[in-house]
Short mmCIF file of N, CA, C and O in Angstrom, two decimals:
data_model
loop_
_atom_site.label_atom_id
_atom_site.label_comp_id
_atom_site.label_asym_id
_atom_site.label_seq_id
_atom_site.Cartn_x
_atom_site.Cartn_y
_atom_site.Cartn_z
N MET A 1 40.10 15.79 56.30
CA MET A 1 40.15 17.17 55.84
C MET A 1 40.86 17.21 54.49
O MET A 1 41.80 16.46 54.25
N VAL A 2 40.41 18.11 53.64
CA VAL A 2 40.98 18.26 52.31
C VAL A 2 41.45 19.71 52.14
O VAL A 2 40.73 20.64 52.49
N ILE A 3 42.66 19.87 51.62
CA ILE A 3 43.19 21.19 51.30
C ILE A 3 42.97 21.41 49.80
O ILE A 3 43.36 20.57 48.98
N VAL A 4 42.33 22.53 49.46
CA VAL A 4 42.00 22.83 48.08
C VAL A 4 42.89 23.96 47.59
O VAL A 4 43.03 24.99 48.26
N SER A 5 43.47 23.76 46.40
CA SER A 5 44.25 24.83 45.77
C SER A 5 43.97 24.83 44.28
O SER A 5 43.43 23.86 43.73
N ILE A 6 44.34 25.93 43.64
CA ILE A 6 44.14 26.08 42.20
C ILE A 6 45.48 26.49 41.61
O ILE A 6 46.11 27.44 42.07
N LYS A 7 45.90 25.72 40.58
CA LYS A 7 47.19 26.00 39.96
C LYS A 7 47.17 25.58 38.50
O LYS A 7 46.75 24.46 38.19
N ASP A 8 47.59 26.47 37.63
CA ASP A 8 47.73 26.17 36.20
C ASP A 8 46.47 25.55 35.59
O ASP A 8 46.53 24.59 34.83
N GLY A 9 45.31 26.10 35.94
CA GLY A 9 44.06 25.63 35.37
C GLY A 9 43.53 24.34 35.96
O GLY A 9 42.58 23.75 35.44
N ASP A 10 44.12 23.90 37.08
CA ASP A 10 43.66 22.67 37.73
C ASP A 10 43.18 22.96 39.15
O ASP A 10 43.73 23.80 39.85
N LEU A 11 42.19 22.20 39.56
CA LEU A 11 41.73 22.18 40.94
C LEU A 11 42.46 21.02 41.61
O LEU A 11 42.36 19.87 41.16
N ILE A 12 43.21 21.33 42.65
CA ILE A 12 44.01 20.30 43.32
C ILE A 12 43.46 20.07 44.71
O ILE A 12 43.33 21.01 45.50
N LEU A 13 43.12 18.83 45.01
CA LEU A 13 42.56 18.45 46.30
C LEU A 13 43.55 17.51 46.98
O LEU A 13 43.81 16.42 46.48
N GLN A 14 44.09 17.94 48.11
CA GLN A 14 45.05 17.12 48.85
C GLN A 14 44.38 16.62 50.12
O GLN A 14 43.97 17.42 50.97
N VAL A 15 44.27 15.31 50.23
CA VAL A 15 43.66 14.69 51.41
C VAL A 15 44.71 14.67 52.52
O VAL A 15 45.84 14.22 52.31
N LYS A 16 44.35 15.17 53.69
CA LYS A 16 45.29 15.29 54.80
C LYS A 16 44.91 14.38 55.97
O LYS A 16 43.78 13.94 56.09
N GLY A 17 45.88 14.14 56.83
CA GLY A 17 45.65 13.39 58.06
C GLY A 17 45.20 11.96 57.83
O GLY A 17 45.57 11.31 56.84
N ILE A 18 44.39 11.49 58.74
CA ILE A 18 43.89 10.12 58.69
C ILE A 18 43.02 9.88 57.46
O ILE A 18 42.85 8.74 57.02
N GLY A 19 42.51 10.96 56.86
CA GLY A 19 41.70 10.84 55.66
C GLY A 19 42.42 10.14 54.53
O GLY A 19 41.81 9.44 53.73
N LYS A 20 43.75 10.31 54.44
CA LYS A 20 44.53 9.63 53.41
C LYS A 20 44.36 8.12 53.50
O LYS A 20 44.21 7.43 52.51
N VAL A 21 44.40 7.62 54.72
CA VAL A 21 44.29 6.18 54.95
C VAL A 21 42.85 5.72 54.73
O VAL A 21 42.60 4.72 54.07
N LEU A 22 41.90 6.48 55.27
CA LEU A 22 40.50 6.08 55.19
C LEU A 22 39.94 6.16 53.77
O LEU A 22 39.15 5.32 53.36
N ALA A 23 40.35 7.17 53.02
CA ALA A 23 39.84 7.37 51.66
C ALA A 23 40.68 6.63 50.61
O ALA A 23 40.27 6.51 49.46
N LEU A 24 41.86 6.17 51.01
CA LEU A 24 42.77 5.48 50.12
C LEU A 24 43.19 6.34 48.93
O LEU A 24 43.38 5.85 47.82
N ARG A 25 43.33 7.65 49.19
CA ARG A 25 43.80 8.60 48.18
C ARG A 25 44.57 9.72 48.86
O ARG A 25 44.21 10.16 49.94
N ASN A 26 45.58 10.21 48.16
CA ASN A 26 46.35 11.35 48.66
C ASN A 26 45.92 12.65 47.99
O ASN A 26 45.89 13.69 48.62
N GLU A 27 45.61 12.55 46.70
CA GLU A 27 45.38 13.76 45.92
C GLU A 27 44.49 13.48 44.73
O GLU A 27 44.54 12.40 44.13
N LEU A 28 43.69 14.48 44.38
CA LEU A 28 42.91 14.47 43.14
C LEU A 28 43.25 15.75 42.39
O LEU A 28 43.32 16.83 43.01
N VAL A 29 43.43 15.65 41.09
CA VAL A 29 43.68 16.83 40.26
C VAL A 29 42.61 16.85 39.17
O VAL A 29 42.48 15.89 38.40
N ILE A 30 41.84 17.93 39.14
CA ILE A 30 40.71 18.06 38.22
C ILE A 30 40.90 19.33 37.39
O ILE A 30 41.09 20.41 37.95
N PRO A 31 40.84 19.26 36.06
CA PRO A 31 40.87 20.49 35.26
C PRO A 31 39.69 21.38 35.63
O PRO A 31 38.56 20.90 35.77
N LEU A 32 39.94 22.67 35.79
CA LEU A 32 38.87 23.59 36.19
C LEU A 32 37.71 23.59 35.20
O LEU A 32 36.57 23.78 35.61
N ASN A 33 38.00 23.35 33.91
CA ASN A 33 36.90 23.36 32.94
C ASN A 33 36.02 22.11 33.05
O ASN A 33 35.03 22.01 32.34
N HIS A 34 36.32 21.19 33.96
CA HIS A 34 35.46 20.04 34.23
C HIS A 34 34.60 20.25 35.46
O HIS A 34 33.78 19.38 35.80
N VAL A 35 34.77 21.38 36.14
CA VAL A 35 33.97 21.68 37.33
C VAL A 35 32.68 22.36 36.88
O VAL A 35 32.71 23.44 36.27
N ARG A 36 31.54 21.72 37.15
CA ARG A 36 30.24 22.27 36.76
C ARG A 36 29.66 23.20 37.81
O ARG A 36 28.88 24.08 37.51
N GLY A 37 30.03 22.98 39.07
CA GLY A 37 29.51 23.82 40.13
C GLY A 37 30.05 23.39 41.48
O GLY A 37 30.60 22.30 41.62
N VAL A 38 29.89 24.27 42.46
CA VAL A 38 30.39 24.00 43.80
C VAL A 38 29.48 24.68 44.82
O VAL A 38 29.02 25.80 44.59
N THR A 39 29.18 23.97 45.90
CA THR A 39 28.35 24.54 46.97
C THR A 39 28.85 24.08 48.33
O THR A 39 29.36 22.97 48.47
N ALA A 40 28.68 24.96 49.31
CA ALA A 40 28.87 24.55 50.70
C ALA A 40 27.56 23.89 51.10
O ALA A 40 26.49 24.47 50.93
N ASP A 41 27.61 22.66 51.59
CA ASP A 41 26.38 21.91 51.82
C ASP A 41 26.48 21.01 53.05
O ASP A 41 26.83 19.83 52.93
N PRO A 42 26.18 21.55 54.24
CA PRO A 42 26.22 20.71 55.44
C PRO A 42 25.22 19.55 55.39
O PRO A 42 25.40 18.53 56.05
N GLY A 43 24.19 19.66 54.57
CA GLY A 43 23.20 18.60 54.43
C GLY A 43 23.68 17.43 53.58
O GLY A 43 23.05 16.38 53.54
N ALA A 44 24.81 17.60 52.90
CA ALA A 44 25.34 16.54 52.03
C ALA A 44 25.65 15.27 52.80
O ALA A 44 25.59 14.17 52.25
N PHE A 45 25.96 15.40 54.07
CA PHE A 45 26.32 14.25 54.89
C PHE A 45 25.19 13.22 54.93
O PHE A 45 25.44 12.03 55.11
N SER A 46 23.97 13.68 54.73
CA SER A 46 22.82 12.76 54.79
C SER A 46 22.43 12.23 53.40
O SER A 46 21.48 11.46 53.29
N MET A 47 23.17 12.62 52.35
CA MET A 47 22.88 12.10 51.01
C MET A 47 23.14 10.60 50.97
O MET A 47 24.04 10.11 51.65
N PRO A 48 22.37 9.86 50.17
CA PRO A 48 22.67 8.44 50.01
C PRO A 48 24.05 8.25 49.39
O PRO A 48 24.43 9.00 48.50
N ARG A 49 24.78 7.28 49.87
CA ARG A 49 26.11 7.03 49.37
C ARG A 49 26.19 5.79 48.49
O ARG A 49 27.02 5.71 47.62
N GLY A 50 25.39 4.80 48.73
CA GLY A 50 25.43 3.59 47.92
C GLY A 50 26.53 2.65 48.37
O GLY A 50 26.88 2.58 49.55
N LEU A 51 27.12 1.95 47.41
CA LEU A 51 28.15 0.95 47.71
C LEU A 51 29.52 1.60 47.83
O LEU A 51 29.91 2.40 47.00
N ARG A 52 30.26 1.19 48.84
CA ARG A 52 31.60 1.71 49.09
C ARG A 52 32.62 0.76 48.48
O ARG A 52 32.60 -0.44 48.72
N ALA A 53 33.54 1.33 47.69
CA ALA A 53 34.57 0.47 47.10
C ALA A 53 35.63 1.31 46.39
O ALA A 53 35.39 1.79 45.31
N PRO A 54 36.77 1.50 46.90
CA PRO A 54 37.23 1.21 48.25
C PRO A 54 37.04 2.45 49.14
O PRO A 54 36.86 3.55 48.64
N GLY A 55 37.13 2.25 50.42
CA GLY A 55 37.00 3.36 51.35
C GLY A 55 36.55 2.93 52.71
O GLY A 55 36.59 1.74 53.05
N THR A 56 36.08 3.90 53.49
CA THR A 56 35.67 3.66 54.86
C THR A 56 34.32 4.33 55.11
O THR A 56 34.10 5.45 54.68
N SER A 57 33.45 3.63 55.82
CA SER A 57 32.14 4.17 56.16
C SER A 57 31.82 3.81 57.60
O SER A 57 31.77 2.62 57.94
N ILE A 58 31.63 4.81 58.42
CA ILE A 58 31.12 4.62 59.78
C ILE A 58 29.88 5.50 59.85
O ILE A 58 29.98 6.72 60.03
N PRO A 59 28.69 4.91 59.59
CA PRO A 59 27.46 5.69 59.47
C PRO A 59 27.28 6.70 60.60
O PRO A 59 27.42 6.39 61.77
N GLY A 60 26.98 7.94 60.15
CA GLY A 60 26.76 9.03 61.09
C GLY A 60 28.03 9.65 61.64
O GLY A 60 27.98 10.66 62.33
N LEU A 61 29.20 9.05 61.32
CA LEU A 61 30.45 9.57 61.87
C LEU A 61 31.42 10.03 60.77
O LEU A 61 31.94 11.14 60.84
N LEU A 62 31.64 9.21 59.75
CA LEU A 62 32.53 9.61 58.66
C LEU A 62 32.30 8.76 57.44
O LEU A 62 31.88 7.61 57.52
N TYR A 63 32.61 9.38 56.29
CA TYR A 63 32.57 8.70 55.00
C TYR A 63 33.81 9.13 54.23
O TYR A 63 34.07 10.32 54.09
N ALA A 64 34.58 8.16 53.78
CA ALA A 64 35.82 8.47 53.08
C ALA A 64 36.08 7.43 52.01
O ALA A 64 36.02 6.23 52.29
N GLY A 65 36.32 7.88 50.79
CA GLY A 65 36.64 6.97 49.71
C GLY A 65 35.68 7.07 48.55
O GLY A 65 35.00 8.08 48.37
N THR A 66 35.62 6.02 47.77
CA THR A 66 34.80 5.97 46.57
C THR A 66 33.50 5.23 46.85
O THR A 66 33.51 4.14 47.42
N PHE A 67 32.40 5.86 46.43
CA PHE A 67 31.08 5.27 46.61
C PHE A 67 30.34 5.30 45.27
O PHE A 67 30.50 6.23 44.50
N TYR A 68 29.55 4.25 45.02
CA TYR A 68 28.77 4.13 43.80
C TYR A 68 27.29 4.18 44.16
O TYR A 68 26.82 3.39 44.99
N HIS A 69 26.56 5.11 43.52
CA HIS A 69 25.13 5.24 43.80
C HIS A 69 24.40 5.62 42.50
O HIS A 69 24.71 6.64 41.89
N LYS A 70 23.47 4.78 42.10
CA LYS A 70 22.64 5.02 40.92
C LYS A 70 23.47 5.39 39.69
O LYS A 70 23.20 6.37 39.01
N GLY A 71 24.49 4.61 39.43
CA GLY A 71 25.31 4.81 38.25
C GLY A 71 26.33 5.93 38.36
O GLY A 71 27.02 6.23 37.39
N GLU A 72 26.42 6.57 39.50
CA GLU A 72 27.38 7.65 39.70
C GLU A 72 28.51 7.19 40.62
O GLU A 72 28.28 6.42 41.54
N LYS A 73 29.70 7.68 40.34
CA LYS A 73 30.86 7.41 41.18
C LYS A 73 31.18 8.71 41.92
O LYS A 73 31.43 9.75 41.30
N VAL A 74 31.16 8.64 43.26
CA VAL A 74 31.31 9.84 44.09
C VAL A 74 32.46 9.64 45.07
O VAL A 74 32.54 8.59 45.73
N PHE A 75 33.32 10.65 45.16
CA PHE A 75 34.40 10.62 46.15
C PHE A 75 33.95 11.37 47.40
O PHE A 75 33.45 12.49 47.32
N TRP A 76 34.11 10.72 48.56
CA TRP A 76 33.75 11.31 49.86
C TRP A 76 34.98 11.42 50.74
O TRP A 76 35.81 10.51 50.78
N GLU A 77 35.09 12.51 51.48
CA GLU A 77 36.07 12.66 52.55
C GLU A 77 35.49 13.69 53.51
O GLU A 77 35.80 14.88 53.45
N VAL A 78 34.54 13.22 54.35
CA VAL A 78 33.82 14.10 55.28
C VAL A 78 33.72 13.44 56.65
O VAL A 78 33.29 12.30 56.77
N HIS A 79 34.12 14.20 57.66
CA HIS A 79 33.97 13.80 59.05
C HIS A 79 33.03 14.76 59.77
O HIS A 79 32.26 14.36 60.62
N ASN A 80 33.13 16.05 59.42
CA ASN A 80 32.32 17.10 60.04
C ASN A 80 31.38 17.68 59.00
O ASN A 80 31.80 18.45 58.14
N PRO A 81 30.09 17.33 59.06
CA PRO A 81 29.14 17.78 58.03
C PRO A 81 29.05 19.29 57.89
O PRO A 81 28.76 19.80 56.81
N ALA A 82 29.31 20.04 58.96
CA ALA A 82 29.22 21.50 58.89
C ALA A 82 30.25 22.10 57.94
O ALA A 82 30.10 23.24 57.50
N LYS A 83 31.29 21.34 57.61
CA LYS A 83 32.35 21.84 56.74
C LYS A 83 32.36 21.17 55.37
O LYS A 83 33.37 21.18 54.68
N ALA A 84 31.22 20.62 54.97
CA ALA A 84 31.14 19.88 53.70
C ALA A 84 30.97 20.82 52.50
O ALA A 84 30.23 21.80 52.55
N VAL A 85 31.68 20.49 51.43
CA VAL A 85 31.57 21.17 50.15
C VAL A 85 31.33 20.10 49.09
O VAL A 85 31.96 19.04 49.11
N VAL A 86 30.39 20.39 48.18
CA VAL A 86 30.07 19.46 47.09
C VAL A 86 30.53 20.09 45.78
O VAL A 86 30.17 21.23 45.47
N ILE A 87 31.34 19.35 45.03
CA ILE A 87 31.84 19.81 43.74
C ILE A 87 31.28 18.89 42.67
O ILE A 87 31.53 17.68 42.69
N GLU A 88 30.51 19.45 41.75
CA GLU A 88 29.91 18.70 40.65
C GLU A 88 30.87 18.72 39.46
O GLU A 88 31.41 19.78 39.12
N LEU A 89 31.08 17.56 38.82
CA LEU A 89 32.05 17.44 37.74
C LEU A 89 31.42 16.93 36.45
O LEU A 89 30.38 16.27 36.47
N ALA A 90 32.07 17.23 35.35
CA ALA A 90 31.71 16.68 34.04
C ALA A 90 32.99 16.11 33.42
O ALA A 90 34.09 16.58 33.71
N GLU A 91 32.83 15.11 32.58
CA GLU A 91 33.95 14.50 31.85
C GLU A 91 35.06 14.00 32.77
O GLU A 91 36.25 14.07 32.44
N GLU A 92 34.70 13.50 33.93
CA GLU A 92 35.66 12.97 34.90
C GLU A 92 35.21 11.58 35.34
O GLU A 92 34.04 11.21 35.18
N ASP A 93 36.11 10.85 35.93
CA ASP A 93 35.80 9.54 36.49
C ASP A 93 34.75 9.67 37.59
O ASP A 93 33.81 8.90 37.66
N PHE A 94 34.92 10.67 38.45
CA PHE A 94 33.94 10.96 39.50
C PHE A 94 32.92 11.96 38.97
O PHE A 94 33.27 12.89 38.26
N THR A 95 31.65 11.77 39.34
CA THR A 95 30.63 12.74 38.96
C THR A 95 30.48 13.83 40.02
O THR A 95 29.98 14.91 39.74
N ARG A 96 30.95 13.52 41.24
CA ARG A 96 30.80 14.46 42.34
C ARG A 96 31.88 14.19 43.38
O ARG A 96 32.28 13.04 43.60
N LEU A 97 32.32 15.26 44.03
CA LEU A 97 33.24 15.16 45.16
C LEU A 97 32.56 15.79 46.36
O LEU A 97 32.06 16.91 46.26
N VAL A 98 32.52 15.08 47.46
CA VAL A 98 31.96 15.61 48.70
C VAL A 98 33.10 15.61 49.71
O VAL A 98 33.55 14.54 50.14
N ILE A 99 33.58 16.81 50.04
CA ILE A 99 34.80 16.93 50.84
C ILE A 99 34.59 17.84 52.04
O ILE A 99 33.73 18.71 52.02
N GLU A 100 35.42 17.63 53.05
CA GLU A 100 35.43 18.51 54.21
C GLU A 100 36.63 19.44 54.09
O GLU A 100 37.75 19.00 53.84
N VAL A 101 36.36 20.73 54.26
CA VAL A 101 37.41 21.75 54.19
C VAL A 101 37.33 22.63 55.43
O VAL A 101 36.32 22.66 56.12
N GLU A 102 38.41 23.35 55.70
CA GLU A 102 38.46 24.20 56.89
C GLU A 102 37.43 25.33 56.83
O GLU A 102 36.73 25.59 57.79
N ASN A 103 37.35 26.01 55.68
CA ASN A 103 36.41 27.13 55.54
C ASN A 103 35.62 26.97 54.24
O ASN A 103 36.06 27.42 53.18
N PRO A 104 34.45 26.35 54.33
CA PRO A 104 33.67 26.05 53.12
C PRO A 104 33.34 27.27 52.27
O PRO A 104 33.47 27.20 51.04
N ASN A 105 32.97 28.38 52.87
CA ASN A 105 32.59 29.55 52.08
C ASN A 105 33.77 30.10 51.29
O ASN A 105 33.61 30.51 50.13
N ASP A 106 34.94 30.13 51.88
CA ASP A 106 36.14 30.60 51.17
C ASP A 106 36.48 29.67 50.01
O ASP A 106 36.85 30.13 48.92
N VAL A 107 36.39 28.36 50.23
CA VAL A 107 36.69 27.40 49.16
C VAL A 107 35.70 27.55 48.02
O VAL A 107 36.10 27.58 46.85
N VAL A 108 34.42 27.67 48.33
CA VAL A 108 33.41 27.83 47.29
C VAL A 108 33.70 29.10 46.49
O VAL A 108 33.69 29.09 45.25
N SER A 109 33.98 30.20 47.16
CA SER A 109 34.26 31.47 46.47
C SER A 109 35.47 31.36 45.57
O SER A 109 35.45 31.84 44.43
N SER A 110 36.53 30.75 46.05
CA SER A 110 37.75 30.67 45.24
C SER A 110 37.54 29.79 44.01
O SER A 110 38.03 30.11 42.93
N ILE A 111 36.80 28.69 44.15
CA ILE A 111 36.53 27.83 42.99
C ILE A 111 35.61 28.54 42.01
O ILE A 111 35.84 28.53 40.79
N GLU A 112 34.57 29.19 42.51
CA GLU A 112 33.65 29.93 41.63
C GLU A 112 34.39 31.02 40.86
O GLU A 112 34.16 31.21 39.66
N ASP A 113 35.27 31.75 41.53
CA ASP A 113 36.06 32.79 40.87
C ASP A 113 36.95 32.19 39.78
O ASP A 113 37.09 32.76 38.69
N ALA A 114 37.53 31.04 40.06
CA ALA A 114 38.46 30.41 39.10
C ALA A 114 37.73 29.87 37.87
O ALA A 114 38.30 29.87 36.77
N ILE A 115 36.49 29.42 38.04
CA ILE A 115 35.77 28.85 36.88
C ILE A 115 34.95 29.90 36.14
O ILE A 115 34.43 29.62 35.07
N ALA A 116 34.87 31.11 36.69
CA ALA A 116 34.08 32.17 36.05
C ALA A 116 34.77 32.70 34.81
O ALA A 116 35.94 32.64 34.63
#
């Protein structure tokens, strides 16, 4: 699970629980002006992930960490596909973040409001 907050023009993603260990990350901080878009997407769980390095992958159960697919670097931290949010980025190390949050619609709304 990831806790999302917005502070001083940054999108702050805090990885909680066992996800810290599985994803090998505690926190990501992204300038809001690097966020291209955000969607709640339960179908994201079935997206191709590519090569994992570093992280954890248990197909059909969880994906956590850094994955490389077709020249893109994507951060995953999803256990429950129904709570998946996809954040598209520009000018960042990661091109996309696929995260699990408690309330996807609220997170999408708050990020959209902040980047508007």
